[in-house]
Short mmCIF file of C-alpha atoms in Angstrom, two decimals:
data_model
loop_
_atom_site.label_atom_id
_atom_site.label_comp_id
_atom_site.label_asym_id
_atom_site.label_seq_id
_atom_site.Cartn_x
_atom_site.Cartn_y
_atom_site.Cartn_z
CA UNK D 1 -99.10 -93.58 62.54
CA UNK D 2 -99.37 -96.31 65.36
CA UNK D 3 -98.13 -95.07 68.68
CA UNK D 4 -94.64 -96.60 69.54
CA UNK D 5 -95.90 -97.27 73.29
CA UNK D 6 -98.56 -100.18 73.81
CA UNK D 7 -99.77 -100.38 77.08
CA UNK D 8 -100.71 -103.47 78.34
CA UNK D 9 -103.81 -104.27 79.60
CA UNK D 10 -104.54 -104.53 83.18
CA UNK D 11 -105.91 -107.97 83.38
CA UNK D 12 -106.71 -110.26 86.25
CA UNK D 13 -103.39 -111.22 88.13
CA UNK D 14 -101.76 -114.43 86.75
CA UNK D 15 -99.63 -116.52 89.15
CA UNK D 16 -96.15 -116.14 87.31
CA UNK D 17 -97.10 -111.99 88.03
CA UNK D 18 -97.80 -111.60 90.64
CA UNK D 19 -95.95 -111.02 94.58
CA UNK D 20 -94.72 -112.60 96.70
CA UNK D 21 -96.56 -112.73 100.29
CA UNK D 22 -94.36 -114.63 102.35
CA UNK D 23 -95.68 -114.03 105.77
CA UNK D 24 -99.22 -115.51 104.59
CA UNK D 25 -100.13 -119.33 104.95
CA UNK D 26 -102.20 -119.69 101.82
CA UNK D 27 -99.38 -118.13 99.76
CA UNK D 28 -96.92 -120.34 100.76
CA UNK D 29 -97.10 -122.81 97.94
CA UNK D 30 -96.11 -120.58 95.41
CA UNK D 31 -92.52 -119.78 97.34
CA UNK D 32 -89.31 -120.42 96.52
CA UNK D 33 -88.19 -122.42 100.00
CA UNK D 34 -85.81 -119.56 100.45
CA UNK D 35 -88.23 -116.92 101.07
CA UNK D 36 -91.08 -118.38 102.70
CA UNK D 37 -89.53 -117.82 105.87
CA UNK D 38 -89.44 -114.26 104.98
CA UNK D 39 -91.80 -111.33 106.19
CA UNK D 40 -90.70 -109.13 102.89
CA UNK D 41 -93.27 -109.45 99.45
CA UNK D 42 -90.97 -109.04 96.95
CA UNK D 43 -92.47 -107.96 93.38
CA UNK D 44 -92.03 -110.18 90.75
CA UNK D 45 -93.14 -107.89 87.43
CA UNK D 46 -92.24 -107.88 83.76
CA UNK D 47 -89.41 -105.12 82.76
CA UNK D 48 -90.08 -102.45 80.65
CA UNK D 49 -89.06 -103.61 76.64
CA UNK D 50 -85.71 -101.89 75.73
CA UNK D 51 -87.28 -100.41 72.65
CA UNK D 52 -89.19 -98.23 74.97
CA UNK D 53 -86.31 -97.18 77.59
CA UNK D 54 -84.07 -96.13 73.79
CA UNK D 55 -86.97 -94.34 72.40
CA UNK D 56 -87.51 -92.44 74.92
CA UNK D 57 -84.66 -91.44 76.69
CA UNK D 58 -83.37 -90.43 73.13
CA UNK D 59 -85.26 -87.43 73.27
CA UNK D 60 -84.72 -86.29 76.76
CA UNK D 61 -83.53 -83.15 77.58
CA UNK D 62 -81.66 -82.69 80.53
CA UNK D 63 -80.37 -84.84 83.61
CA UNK D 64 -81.53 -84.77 86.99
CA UNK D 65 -79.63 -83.60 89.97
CA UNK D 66 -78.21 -85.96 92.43
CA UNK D 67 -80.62 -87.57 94.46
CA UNK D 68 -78.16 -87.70 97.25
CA UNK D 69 -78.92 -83.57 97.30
CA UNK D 70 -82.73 -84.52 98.04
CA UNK D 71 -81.72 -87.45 100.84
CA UNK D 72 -81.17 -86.57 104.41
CA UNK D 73 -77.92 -88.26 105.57
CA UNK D 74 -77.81 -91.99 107.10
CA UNK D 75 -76.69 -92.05 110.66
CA UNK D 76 -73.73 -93.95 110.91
CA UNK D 77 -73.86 -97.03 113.39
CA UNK D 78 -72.32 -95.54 116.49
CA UNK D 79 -74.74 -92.46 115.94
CA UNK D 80 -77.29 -95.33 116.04
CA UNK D 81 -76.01 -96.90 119.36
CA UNK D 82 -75.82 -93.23 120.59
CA UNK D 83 -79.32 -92.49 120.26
CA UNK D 84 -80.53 -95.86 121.46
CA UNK D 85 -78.22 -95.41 124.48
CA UNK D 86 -79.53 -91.25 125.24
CA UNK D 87 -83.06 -90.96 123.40
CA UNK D 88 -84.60 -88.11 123.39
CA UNK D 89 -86.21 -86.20 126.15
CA UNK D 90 -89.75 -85.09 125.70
CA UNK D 91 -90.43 -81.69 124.56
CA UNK D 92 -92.12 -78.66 126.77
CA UNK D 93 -93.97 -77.75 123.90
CA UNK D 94 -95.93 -74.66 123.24
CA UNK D 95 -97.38 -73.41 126.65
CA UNK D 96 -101.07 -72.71 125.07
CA UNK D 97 -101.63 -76.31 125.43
CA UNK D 98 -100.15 -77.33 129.04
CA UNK D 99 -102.34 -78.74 131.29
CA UNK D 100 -104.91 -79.12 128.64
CA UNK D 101 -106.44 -82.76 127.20
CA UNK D 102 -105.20 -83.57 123.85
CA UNK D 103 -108.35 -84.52 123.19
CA UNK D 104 -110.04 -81.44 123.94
CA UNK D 105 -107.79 -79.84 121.30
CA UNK D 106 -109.53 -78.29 118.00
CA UNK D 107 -107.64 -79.37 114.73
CA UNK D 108 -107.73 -75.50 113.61
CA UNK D 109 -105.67 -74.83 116.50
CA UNK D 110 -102.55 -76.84 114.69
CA UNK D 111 -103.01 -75.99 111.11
CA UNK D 112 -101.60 -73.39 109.34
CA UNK D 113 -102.97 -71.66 105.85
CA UNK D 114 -99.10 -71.52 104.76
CA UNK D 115 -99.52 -75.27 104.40
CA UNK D 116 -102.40 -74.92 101.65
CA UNK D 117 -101.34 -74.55 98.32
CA UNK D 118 -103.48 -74.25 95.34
CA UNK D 119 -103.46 -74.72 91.61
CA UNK D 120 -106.24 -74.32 88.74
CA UNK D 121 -107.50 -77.27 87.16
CA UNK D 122 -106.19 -76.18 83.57
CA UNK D 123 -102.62 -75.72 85.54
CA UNK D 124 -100.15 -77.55 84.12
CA UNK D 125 -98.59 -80.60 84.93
CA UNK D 126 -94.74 -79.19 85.00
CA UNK D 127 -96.61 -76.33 87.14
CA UNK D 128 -98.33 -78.69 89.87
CA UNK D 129 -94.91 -80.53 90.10
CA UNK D 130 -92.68 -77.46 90.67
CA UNK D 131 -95.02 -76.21 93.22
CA UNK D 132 -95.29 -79.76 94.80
CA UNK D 133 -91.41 -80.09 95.26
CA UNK D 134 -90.54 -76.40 95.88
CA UNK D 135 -93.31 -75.87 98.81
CA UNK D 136 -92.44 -79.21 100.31
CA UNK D 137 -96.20 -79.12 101.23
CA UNK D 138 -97.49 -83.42 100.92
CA UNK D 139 -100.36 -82.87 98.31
CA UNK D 140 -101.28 -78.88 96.16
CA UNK D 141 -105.33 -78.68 96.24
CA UNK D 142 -106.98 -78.03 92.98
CA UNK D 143 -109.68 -75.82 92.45
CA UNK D 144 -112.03 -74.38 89.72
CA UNK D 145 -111.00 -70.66 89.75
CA UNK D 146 -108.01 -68.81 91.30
CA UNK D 147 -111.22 -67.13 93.08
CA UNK D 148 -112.26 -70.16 95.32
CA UNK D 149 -110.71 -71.37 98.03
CA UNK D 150 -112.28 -74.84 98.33
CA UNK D 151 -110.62 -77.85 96.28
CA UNK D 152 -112.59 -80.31 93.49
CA UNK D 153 -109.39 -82.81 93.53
CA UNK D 154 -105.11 -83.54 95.00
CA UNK D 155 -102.36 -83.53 93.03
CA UNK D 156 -99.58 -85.32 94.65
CA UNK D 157 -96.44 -88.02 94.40
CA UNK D 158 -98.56 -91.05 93.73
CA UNK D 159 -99.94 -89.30 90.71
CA UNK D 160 -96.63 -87.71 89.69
CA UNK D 161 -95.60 -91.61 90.06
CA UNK D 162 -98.73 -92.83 87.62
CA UNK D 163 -98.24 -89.96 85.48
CA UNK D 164 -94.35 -91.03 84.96
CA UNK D 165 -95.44 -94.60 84.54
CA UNK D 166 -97.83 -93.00 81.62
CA UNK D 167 -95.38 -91.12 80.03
CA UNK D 168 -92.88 -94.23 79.42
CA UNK D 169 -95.55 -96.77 78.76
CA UNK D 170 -95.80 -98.87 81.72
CA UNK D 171 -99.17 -97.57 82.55
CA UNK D 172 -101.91 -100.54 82.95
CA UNK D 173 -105.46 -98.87 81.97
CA UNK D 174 -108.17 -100.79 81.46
CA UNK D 175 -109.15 -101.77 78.18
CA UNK D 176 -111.75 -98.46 77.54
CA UNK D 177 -108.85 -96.52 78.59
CA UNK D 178 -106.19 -97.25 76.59
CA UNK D 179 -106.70 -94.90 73.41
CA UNK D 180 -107.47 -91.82 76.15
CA UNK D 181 -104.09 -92.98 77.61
CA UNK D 182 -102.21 -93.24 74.31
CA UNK D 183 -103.39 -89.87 73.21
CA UNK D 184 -102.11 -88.14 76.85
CA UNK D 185 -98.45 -89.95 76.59
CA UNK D 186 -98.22 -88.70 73.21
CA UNK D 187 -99.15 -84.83 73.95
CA UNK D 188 -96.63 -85.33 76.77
CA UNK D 189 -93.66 -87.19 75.08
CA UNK D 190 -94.39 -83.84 72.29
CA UNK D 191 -93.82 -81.59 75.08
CA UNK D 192 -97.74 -80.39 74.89
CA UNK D 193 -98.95 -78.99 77.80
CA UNK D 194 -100.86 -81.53 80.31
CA UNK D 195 -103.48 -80.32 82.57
CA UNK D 196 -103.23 -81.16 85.78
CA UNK D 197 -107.65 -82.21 85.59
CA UNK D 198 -106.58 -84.41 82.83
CA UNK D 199 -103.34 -86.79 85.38
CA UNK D 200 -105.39 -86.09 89.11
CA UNK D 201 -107.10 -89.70 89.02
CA UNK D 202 -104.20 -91.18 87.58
CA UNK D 203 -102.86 -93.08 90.92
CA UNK D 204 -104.39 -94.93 93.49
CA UNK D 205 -105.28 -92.57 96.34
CA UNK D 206 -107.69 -91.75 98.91
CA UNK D 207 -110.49 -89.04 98.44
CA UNK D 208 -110.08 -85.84 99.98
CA UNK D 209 -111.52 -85.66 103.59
CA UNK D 210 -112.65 -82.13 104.96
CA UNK D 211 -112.95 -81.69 108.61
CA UNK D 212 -114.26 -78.26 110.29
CA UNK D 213 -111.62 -76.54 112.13
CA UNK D 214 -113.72 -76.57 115.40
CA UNK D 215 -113.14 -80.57 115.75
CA UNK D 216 -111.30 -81.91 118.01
CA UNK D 217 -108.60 -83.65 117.52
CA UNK D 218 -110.12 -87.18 118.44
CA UNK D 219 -112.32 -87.03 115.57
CA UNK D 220 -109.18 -86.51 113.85
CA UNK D 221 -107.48 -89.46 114.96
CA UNK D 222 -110.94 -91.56 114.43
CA UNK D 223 -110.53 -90.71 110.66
CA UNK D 224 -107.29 -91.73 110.42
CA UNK D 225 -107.92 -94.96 112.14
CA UNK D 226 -109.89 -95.75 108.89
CA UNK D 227 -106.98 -95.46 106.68
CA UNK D 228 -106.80 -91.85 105.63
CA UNK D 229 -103.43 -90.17 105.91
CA UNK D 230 -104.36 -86.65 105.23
CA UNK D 231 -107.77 -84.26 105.94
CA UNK D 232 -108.80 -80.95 104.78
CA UNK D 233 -109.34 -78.39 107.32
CA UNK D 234 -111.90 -76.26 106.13
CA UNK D 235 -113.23 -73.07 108.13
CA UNK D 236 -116.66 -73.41 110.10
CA UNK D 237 -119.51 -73.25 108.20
CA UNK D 238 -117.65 -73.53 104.44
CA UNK D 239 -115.87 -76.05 101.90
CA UNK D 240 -113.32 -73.24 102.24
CA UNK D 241 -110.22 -75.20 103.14
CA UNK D 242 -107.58 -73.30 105.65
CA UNK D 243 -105.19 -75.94 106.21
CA UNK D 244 -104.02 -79.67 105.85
CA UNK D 245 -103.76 -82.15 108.61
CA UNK D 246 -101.64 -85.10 108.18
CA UNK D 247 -100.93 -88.34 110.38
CA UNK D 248 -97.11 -87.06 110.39
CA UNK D 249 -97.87 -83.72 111.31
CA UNK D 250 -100.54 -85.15 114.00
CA UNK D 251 -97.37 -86.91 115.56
CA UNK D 252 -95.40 -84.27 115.08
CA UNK D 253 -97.80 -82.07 117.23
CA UNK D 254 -97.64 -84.45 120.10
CA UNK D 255 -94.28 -85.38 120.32
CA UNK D 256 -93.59 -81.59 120.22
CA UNK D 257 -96.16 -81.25 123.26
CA UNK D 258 -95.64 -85.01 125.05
CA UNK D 259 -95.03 -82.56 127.79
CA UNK D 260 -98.33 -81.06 127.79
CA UNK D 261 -100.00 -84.48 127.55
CA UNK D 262 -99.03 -86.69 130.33
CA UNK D 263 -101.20 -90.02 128.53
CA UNK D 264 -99.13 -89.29 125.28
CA UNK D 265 -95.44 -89.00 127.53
CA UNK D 266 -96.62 -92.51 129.32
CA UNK D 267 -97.38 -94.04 125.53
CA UNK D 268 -94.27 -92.92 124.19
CA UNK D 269 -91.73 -94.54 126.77
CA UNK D 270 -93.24 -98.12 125.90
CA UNK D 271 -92.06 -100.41 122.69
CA UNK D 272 -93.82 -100.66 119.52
CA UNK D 273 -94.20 -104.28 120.12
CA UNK D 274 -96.10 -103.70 123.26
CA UNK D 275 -98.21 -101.42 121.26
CA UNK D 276 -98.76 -103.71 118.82
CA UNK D 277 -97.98 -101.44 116.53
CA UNK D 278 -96.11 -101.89 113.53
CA UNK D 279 -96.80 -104.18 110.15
CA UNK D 280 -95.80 -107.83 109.82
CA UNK D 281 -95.76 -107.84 106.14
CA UNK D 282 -93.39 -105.67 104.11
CA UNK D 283 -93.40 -105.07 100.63
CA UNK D 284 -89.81 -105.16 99.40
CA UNK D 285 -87.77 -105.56 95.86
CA UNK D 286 -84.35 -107.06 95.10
CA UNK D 287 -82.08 -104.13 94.49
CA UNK D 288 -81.26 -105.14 91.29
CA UNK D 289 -84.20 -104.30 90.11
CA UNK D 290 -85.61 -101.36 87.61
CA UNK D 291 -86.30 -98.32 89.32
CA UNK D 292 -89.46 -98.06 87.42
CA UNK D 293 -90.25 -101.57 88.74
CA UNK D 294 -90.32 -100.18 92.18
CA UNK D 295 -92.44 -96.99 90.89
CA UNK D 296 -94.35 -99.58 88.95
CA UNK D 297 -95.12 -101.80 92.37
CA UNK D 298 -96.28 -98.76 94.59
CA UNK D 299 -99.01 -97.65 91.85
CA UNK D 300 -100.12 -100.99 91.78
CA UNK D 301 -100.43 -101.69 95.23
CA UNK D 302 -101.62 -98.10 96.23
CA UNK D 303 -98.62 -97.63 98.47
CA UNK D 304 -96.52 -94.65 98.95
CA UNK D 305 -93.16 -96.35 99.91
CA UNK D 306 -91.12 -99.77 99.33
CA UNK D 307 -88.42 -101.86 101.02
CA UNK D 308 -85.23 -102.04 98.81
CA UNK D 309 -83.67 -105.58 99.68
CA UNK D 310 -80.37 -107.82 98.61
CA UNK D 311 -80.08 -110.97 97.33
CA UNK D 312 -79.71 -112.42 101.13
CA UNK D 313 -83.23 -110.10 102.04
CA UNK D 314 -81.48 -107.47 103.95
CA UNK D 315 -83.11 -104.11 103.49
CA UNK D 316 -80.44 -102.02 101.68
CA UNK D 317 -82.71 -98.80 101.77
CA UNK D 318 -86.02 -98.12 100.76
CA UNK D 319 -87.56 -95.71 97.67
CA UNK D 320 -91.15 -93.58 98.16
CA UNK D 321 -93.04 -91.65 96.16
CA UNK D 322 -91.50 -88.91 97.25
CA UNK D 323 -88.67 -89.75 96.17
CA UNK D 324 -90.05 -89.60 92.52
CA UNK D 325 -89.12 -85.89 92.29
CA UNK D 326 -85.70 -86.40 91.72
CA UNK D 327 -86.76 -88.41 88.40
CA UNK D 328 -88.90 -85.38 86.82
CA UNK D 329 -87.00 -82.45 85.15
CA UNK D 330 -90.00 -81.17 83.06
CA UNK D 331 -91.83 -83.59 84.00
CA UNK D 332 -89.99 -85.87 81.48
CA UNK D 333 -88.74 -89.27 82.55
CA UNK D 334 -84.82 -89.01 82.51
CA UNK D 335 -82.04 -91.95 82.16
CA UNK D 336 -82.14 -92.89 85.82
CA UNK D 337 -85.38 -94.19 85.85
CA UNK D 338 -83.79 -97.53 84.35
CA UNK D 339 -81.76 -97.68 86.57
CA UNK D 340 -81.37 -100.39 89.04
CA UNK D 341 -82.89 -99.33 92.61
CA UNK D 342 -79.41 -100.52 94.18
CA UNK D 343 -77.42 -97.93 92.00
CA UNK D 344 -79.99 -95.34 92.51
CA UNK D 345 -78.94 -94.88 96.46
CA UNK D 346 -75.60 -94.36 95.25
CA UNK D 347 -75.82 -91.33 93.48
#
């Protein structure tokens, strides 16, 4: 019997597809006049055929809890004004590190081994995603044997995003892929168990990066400079990883000890702008949108978050990968992921 779910092909991007750059000169000519003003790329792709969203969801099992439950509460505008009129102070931090150079600091001295989390690489899927969510931990290491302590491969939201994309058909493999991909969707949609080896190169994502936990922490912040967002720490000597160092919990770290680090309390009175920090170019989608059109769009582009906008451009909210988990009871794709992205903020 044919399988009900065709997956397109990924093919070379045709200009009715693709997005919408509107901050970039050479891109301008395929506007509409009222965006090209616009620093937002909104995503202009294809829905999802009803046949699949009525075949599917038919056999679902359960619905997911509130996302609301998962969301930390908006601040309302006056708590907005409040904070912009009494920021916060810097912290004292933790004394081991005052009067010492940031730079001087080794990146074992701000990991922790609670923040590793493992799984096997026959583990499955529904396994790697409770332990994901429940652990709050950014990305579960995968090894070869509950014995080793060193990791072959990540499991994490962008490939809990792919895998979802899988499951419902929306996947894009290229054209040697398709029968392997066919074959996994149906085993899932059956409620066959998935190992996680068989979904870990499913999204677009960096390659783990290992650092020894005798660095400092400016080799650290030379390997995120290249793009990375997250590094292995692995003891001296070994692939043996003993905790996970990400750009947020870099910042964290200094914010925590700005008082510690006079350089880092200077930096952190002065604007972004000044800094020239910050990106020009945002990647946004109409509200009204699918919400698998806005997991569709961060696959494809390899991002990890998007801009939710209305119909006048103003950014309404914003979905991540992250934000995924509220869409996967079992692993299993339930009604809300059809729903638009403007209604998904309101449950």
């Amino acid at each position: 019997m044919a399988d009900p779910y065709q997956f397109p092909v990924r093919r070379s991007p045709s200009t009715g597809s693709a997005t919408h750059r509107a901050s970039s000169q050479s891109d301008d000519r395929s506007q509409s006049p009222n965006t090209r003003d616009s620093s937002l790329r909104l995503s202009h792709m294809p829905s999802p055929a009803a046949s699949h969203r009525q075949s599917f969801s038919g056999s679902l099992r359960s619905h997911p809890s509130s996302p609301r439950a998962q969301r930390q509460p908006s601040l309302s505008q006056a708590a907005v004004q409040e904070l912009l009129k009494n920021p916060p102070v810097a912290h004292t931090g933790d004394p081991a590190f005052t009067g010492r150079d940031w730079r001087t600091v080794k990146v074992g001295e701000i990991v922790s081994k609670n923040d590793v989390h493992f799984v096997e690489l026959d583990t499955g899927v529904e396994t790697a995603t409770n332990l994901l969510i429940e652990s709050g931990a950014p990305v579960i290491l995968i090894r070869r044997t509950s014995e080793e302590q060193s990791a072959v491969g990540t499991f994490d939201y962008s490939d809990l995003n792919a895998y979802l994309l899988l499951v419902v058909g929306l996947a894009r493999p290229e054209e040697d892929q398709i029968e392997s991909f066919q074959e996994l969707a149906k085993n899932a949609r059956e409620g066959n168990k998935i190992p996680v080896k068989d979904v870990k190169d499913l999204g677009k994502k960096e390659p783990l990066v290992t650092l020894s936990s005798t660095e400092s922490l400016t080799k650290a912040v030379e390997i995120f400079g290249s793009g990375v967002h997250r590094i292995g720490i692995v003891e001296e000597g070994t692939t043996n990883i003993i905790g996970i160092l990400s750009q947020l919990k870099l910042v964290k770290f200094l914010w925590q000890n700005t008082g510690s680090f006079p350089v880092i309390d200077q930096l952190s009175q002065q604007y972004l702008k000044d800094l020239g920090i910050g990106s020009k170019q945002v990647i946004g989608i109409n509200g009204d949108r699918k919400l698998t059109d806005a997991l569709e769009l961060m696959n494809n582009e390899g991002i990890t978050s998007v801009a939710v906008v209305d119909a006048q451009l103003n950014v309404i909210g914003n979905i991540s990968t992250v934000d995924v988990k509220v869409s996967h009871p079992r692993c299993r794709a339930p009604p809300n992921v059809y729903h638009t992205n403007a209604i998904f903020f309101s449950f």
